[in-house]
């Protein structure tokens, strides 16, 4: 066994990435405080070849130094947009036939492994603020709320970890 070099990994160029078919997922980052978490979201979005990120409210936008450090170039490959008002962003996605999924612990949340992902579906996954979670004003727009099962003493995961786990599960169910 040996580690593969960057050349052996045969990754696509940024221009080829922009042309390739994307997974039908949009990540909505709702008032994320840490630019490192935003950079990690870009990098994860690139890894799964998703449509775009929507950055809302206080969420930092490129070319923020900490985003660039964590994203390692993914802010150049992944499409993104900024919307000051999170409600406006979610309304636009709902109007364009996205299923709106809040990744949040609610009275009606479903465990992540039980989520159904349709091959023909389009999904907007909302990830909330590191302390407050998803803005309460967004709850009426959700088609579903999902949460990652946890068995320890803490009640939450870091948003970038949560994003990676959730996106992998949605991608796995969509792709395979």
CSV table of C-alpha atoms in Angstrom, one decimal:
chain,number,residue,atom,x,y,z
A,1,UNK,CA,0.0,0.0,0.0
A,2,UNK,CA,1.1,3.5,-0.7
A,3,UNK,CA,-0.4,7.0,-0.5
A,4,UNK,CA,-1.4,8.3,-3.9
A,5,UNK,CA,0.2,11.6,-5.1
A,6,UNK,CA,-1.9,14.5,-6.3
A,7,UNK,CA,-1.2,13.6,-9.9
A,8,UNK,CA,-2.3,10.0,-9.3
A,9,UNK,CA,-5.6,11.2,-7.8
A,10,UNK,CA,-6.4,12.6,-11.3
A,11,UNK,CA,-8.8,15.3,-10.0
A,12,UNK,CA,-10.7,17.5,-12.4
A,13,UNK,CA,-9.7,21.1,-13.1
A,14,UNK,CA,-11.7,24.0,-11.7
A,15,UNK,CA,-13.0,24.7,-15.2
A,16,UNK,CA,-14.0,21.1,-15.8
A,17,UNK,CA,-15.6,20.9,-12.3
A,18,UNK,CA,-17.8,23.9,-13.2
A,19,UNK,CA,-19.0,22.1,-16.4
A,20,UNK,CA,-19.7,18.8,-14.8
A,21,UNK,CA,-23.2,17.6,-13.7
A,22,UNK,CA,-23.8,18.6,-10.1
A,23,UNK,CA,-25.6,16.8,-7.3
A,24,UNK,CA,-29.0,18.5,-6.8
A,25,UNK,CA,-28.1,19.9,-3.4
A,26,UNK,CA,-27.8,23.5,-2.1
A,27,UNK,CA,-26.3,24.2,1.3
A,28,UNK,CA,-27.8,27.2,3.1
A,29,UNK,CA,-25.5,28.5,5.8
A,30,UNK,CA,-27.7,30.5,8.2
A,31,UNK,CA,-25.7,33.0,10.2
A,32,UNK,CA,-22.6,30.9,10.6
A,33,UNK,CA,-20.2,32.7,12.9
A,34,UNK,CA,-16.9,30.9,12.0
A,35,UNK,CA,-15.3,31.6,8.7
A,36,UNK,CA,-13.4,28.3,9.2
A,37,UNK,CA,-16.7,26.5,9.2
A,38,UNK,CA,-17.7,28.3,6.0
A,39,UNK,CA,-14.4,27.3,4.4
A,40,UNK,CA,-15.0,23.7,5.4
A,41,UNK,CA,-18.4,23.9,3.9
A,42,UNK,CA,-16.9,25.0,0.5
A,43,UNK,CA,-14.4,22.2,0.7
A,44,UNK,CA,-17.1,19.6,1.5
A,45,UNK,CA,-19.4,21.0,-1.3
A,46,UNK,CA,-16.5,20.6,-3.8
A,47,UNK,CA,-15.9,17.0,-2.7
A,48,UNK,CA,-19.5,16.0,-3.4
A,49,UNK,CA,-19.9,18.2,-6.5
A,50,UNK,CA,-23.0,20.0,-5.3
A,51,UNK,CA,-24.8,22.9,-7.0
A,52,UNK,CA,-24.0,25.8,-4.7
A,53,UNK,CA,-23.9,27.4,-1.3
A,54,UNK,CA,-26.1,30.2,-0.2
A,55,UNK,CA,-24.5,32.3,2.5
A,56,UNK,CA,-26.9,34.2,4.7
A,57,UNK,CA,-26.8,37.0,7.3
A,58,UNK,CA,-23.6,37.2,9.2
A,59,UNK,CA,-22.0,34.3,7.4
A,60,UNK,CA,-18.6,35.4,6.0
A,61,UNK,CA,-18.1,35.4,2.2
A,62,UNK,CA,-15.0,34.9,0.1
A,63,UNK,CA,-12.4,36.2,-0.2
A,64,UNK,CA,-12.2,36.1,3.6
A,65,UNK,CA,-8.8,34.9,4.8
A,66,UNK,CA,-10.1,32.2,7.1
A,67,UNK,CA,-12.5,30.8,4.4
A,68,UNK,CA,-9.6,30.6,1.9
A,69,UNK,CA,-7.4,28.8,4.4
A,70,UNK,CA,-10.0,26.1,5.2
A,71,UNK,CA,-11.4,25.8,1.6
A,72,UNK,CA,-8.0,25.3,0.0
A,73,UNK,CA,-9.3,26.6,-3.3
A,74,UNK,CA,-12.8,25.3,-3.2
A,75,UNK,CA,-14.3,28.8,-3.0
A,76,UNK,CA,-13.1,29.1,-6.6
A,77,UNK,CA,-14.8,25.9,-7.8
A,78,UNK,CA,-18.1,25.9,-5.9
A,79,UNK,CA,-20.8,28.3,-7.0
A,80,UNK,CA,-22.1,30.5,-4.2
A,81,UNK,CA,-24.3,33.5,-3.5
A,82,UNK,CA,-25.0,35.8,-0.6
A,83,UNK,CA,-28.4,36.7,0.6
A,84,UNK,CA,-28.6,39.0,3.6
A,85,UNK,CA,-32.1,37.8,4.6
A,86,UNK,CA,-32.2,34.0,5.2
A,87,UNK,CA,-36.0,34.0,4.8
A,88,UNK,CA,-35.7,35.5,1.3
A,89,UNK,CA,-33.1,32.9,0.4
A,90,UNK,CA,-35.3,30.0,1.5
A,91,UNK,CA,-38.4,31.4,-0.2
A,92,UNK,CA,-36.5,31.6,-3.5
A,93,UNK,CA,-35.4,27.9,-3.2
A,94,UNK,CA,-38.9,26.8,-2.2
A,95,UNK,CA,-40.3,28.7,-5.3
A,96,UNK,CA,-37.9,26.8,-7.5
A,97,UNK,CA,-39.1,23.3,-6.3
A,98,UNK,CA,-36.4,22.5,-3.8
A,99,UNK,CA,-37.3,20.3,-0.8
A,100,UNK,CA,-36.3,22.4,2.2
A,101,UNK,CA,-34.6,20.3,4.9
A,102,UNK,CA,-33.6,21.9,8.2
A,103,UNK,CA,-30.7,20.1,9.9
A,104,UNK,CA,-32.0,20.8,13.4
A,105,UNK,CA,-33.3,19.1,16.5
A,106,UNK,CA,-37.0,19.8,16.5
A,107,UNK,CA,-40.2,18.2,17.9
A,108,UNK,CA,-40.7,16.6,14.5
A,109,UNK,CA,-37.2,15.9,13.3
A,110,UNK,CA,-36.4,12.5,11.7
A,111,UNK,CA,-33.2,10.6,12.3
A,112,UNK,CA,-30.8,11.1,9.4
A,113,UNK,CA,-30.6,7.5,8.4
A,114,UNK,CA,-34.4,7.4,7.9
A,115,UNK,CA,-34.5,10.3,5.4
A,116,UNK,CA,-35.7,9.4,2.0
A,117,UNK,CA,-33.8,11.0,-0.9
A,118,UNK,CA,-35.4,10.8,-4.3
A,119,UNK,CA,-33.1,10.6,-7.4
A,120,UNK,CA,-35.2,13.2,-9.2
A,121,UNK,CA,-35.4,15.5,-6.1
A,122,UNK,CA,-33.7,18.8,-5.4
A,123,UNK,CA,-32.7,19.5,-1.9
A,124,UNK,CA,-31.8,22.6,0.1
A,125,UNK,CA,-30.1,21.7,3.4
A,126,UNK,CA,-30.1,24.4,6.0
A,127,UNK,CA,-27.4,24.6,8.6
A,128,UNK,CA,-27.8,27.0,11.4
A,129,UNK,CA,-25.7,29.2,13.7
A,130,UNK,CA,-23.2,27.4,15.9
A,131,UNK,CA,-25.0,28.5,19.1
A,132,UNK,CA,-28.6,29.3,18.2
A,133,UNK,CA,-29.2,26.8,15.4
A,134,UNK,CA,-31.5,27.5,12.5
A,135,UNK,CA,-33.4,30.8,12.8
A,136,UNK,CA,-36.9,30.2,14.1
A,137,UNK,CA,-38.4,32.2,11.2
A,138,UNK,CA,-37.3,29.5,8.8
A,139,UNK,CA,-39.1,26.6,10.5
A,140,UNK,CA,-42.5,27.3,8.7
A,141,UNK,CA,-40.7,26.8,5.4
A,142,UNK,CA,-39.2,23.4,6.2
A,143,UNK,CA,-40.5,20.4,4.4
A,144,UNK,CA,-38.7,18.2,6.9
A,145,UNK,CA,-36.3,18.5,9.8
A,146,UNK,CA,-33.5,16.0,10.3
A,147,UNK,CA,-31.0,15.3,13.0
A,148,UNK,CA,-27.9,13.1,13.5
A,149,UNK,CA,-28.4,10.6,16.3
A,150,UNK,CA,-26.0,11.3,19.1
A,151,UNK,CA,-25.2,9.2,22.2
A,152,UNK,CA,-22.9,11.3,24.3
A,153,UNK,CA,-23.3,14.1,26.8
A,154,UNK,CA,-23.2,16.9,24.2
A,155,UNK,CA,-26.4,18.0,22.3
A,156,UNK,CA,-24.7,19.1,19.1
A,157,UNK,CA,-21.8,18.6,16.7
A,158,UNK,CA,-19.6,21.3,15.1
A,159,UNK,CA,-21.5,22.6,12.1
A,160,UNK,CA,-18.8,21.6,9.6
A,161,UNK,CA,-18.8,18.0,11.0
A,162,UNK,CA,-22.6,18.0,10.9
A,163,UNK,CA,-22.6,19.3,7.3
A,164,UNK,CA,-20.1,16.6,6.2
A,165,UNK,CA,-22.1,13.7,7.8
A,166,UNK,CA,-25.4,15.0,6.5
A,167,UNK,CA,-24.2,15.7,3.0
A,168,UNK,CA,-22.6,12.3,2.7
A,169,UNK,CA,-25.8,10.6,3.7
A,170,UNK,CA,-27.9,12.6,1.2
A,171,UNK,CA,-25.3,12.1,-1.5
A,172,UNK,CA,-25.0,8.3,-0.8
A,173,UNK,CA,-28.8,7.8,-1.0
A,174,UNK,CA,-29.0,10.0,-4.1
A,175,UNK,CA,-26.0,8.5,-6.0
A,176,UNK,CA,-26.2,4.9,-5.0
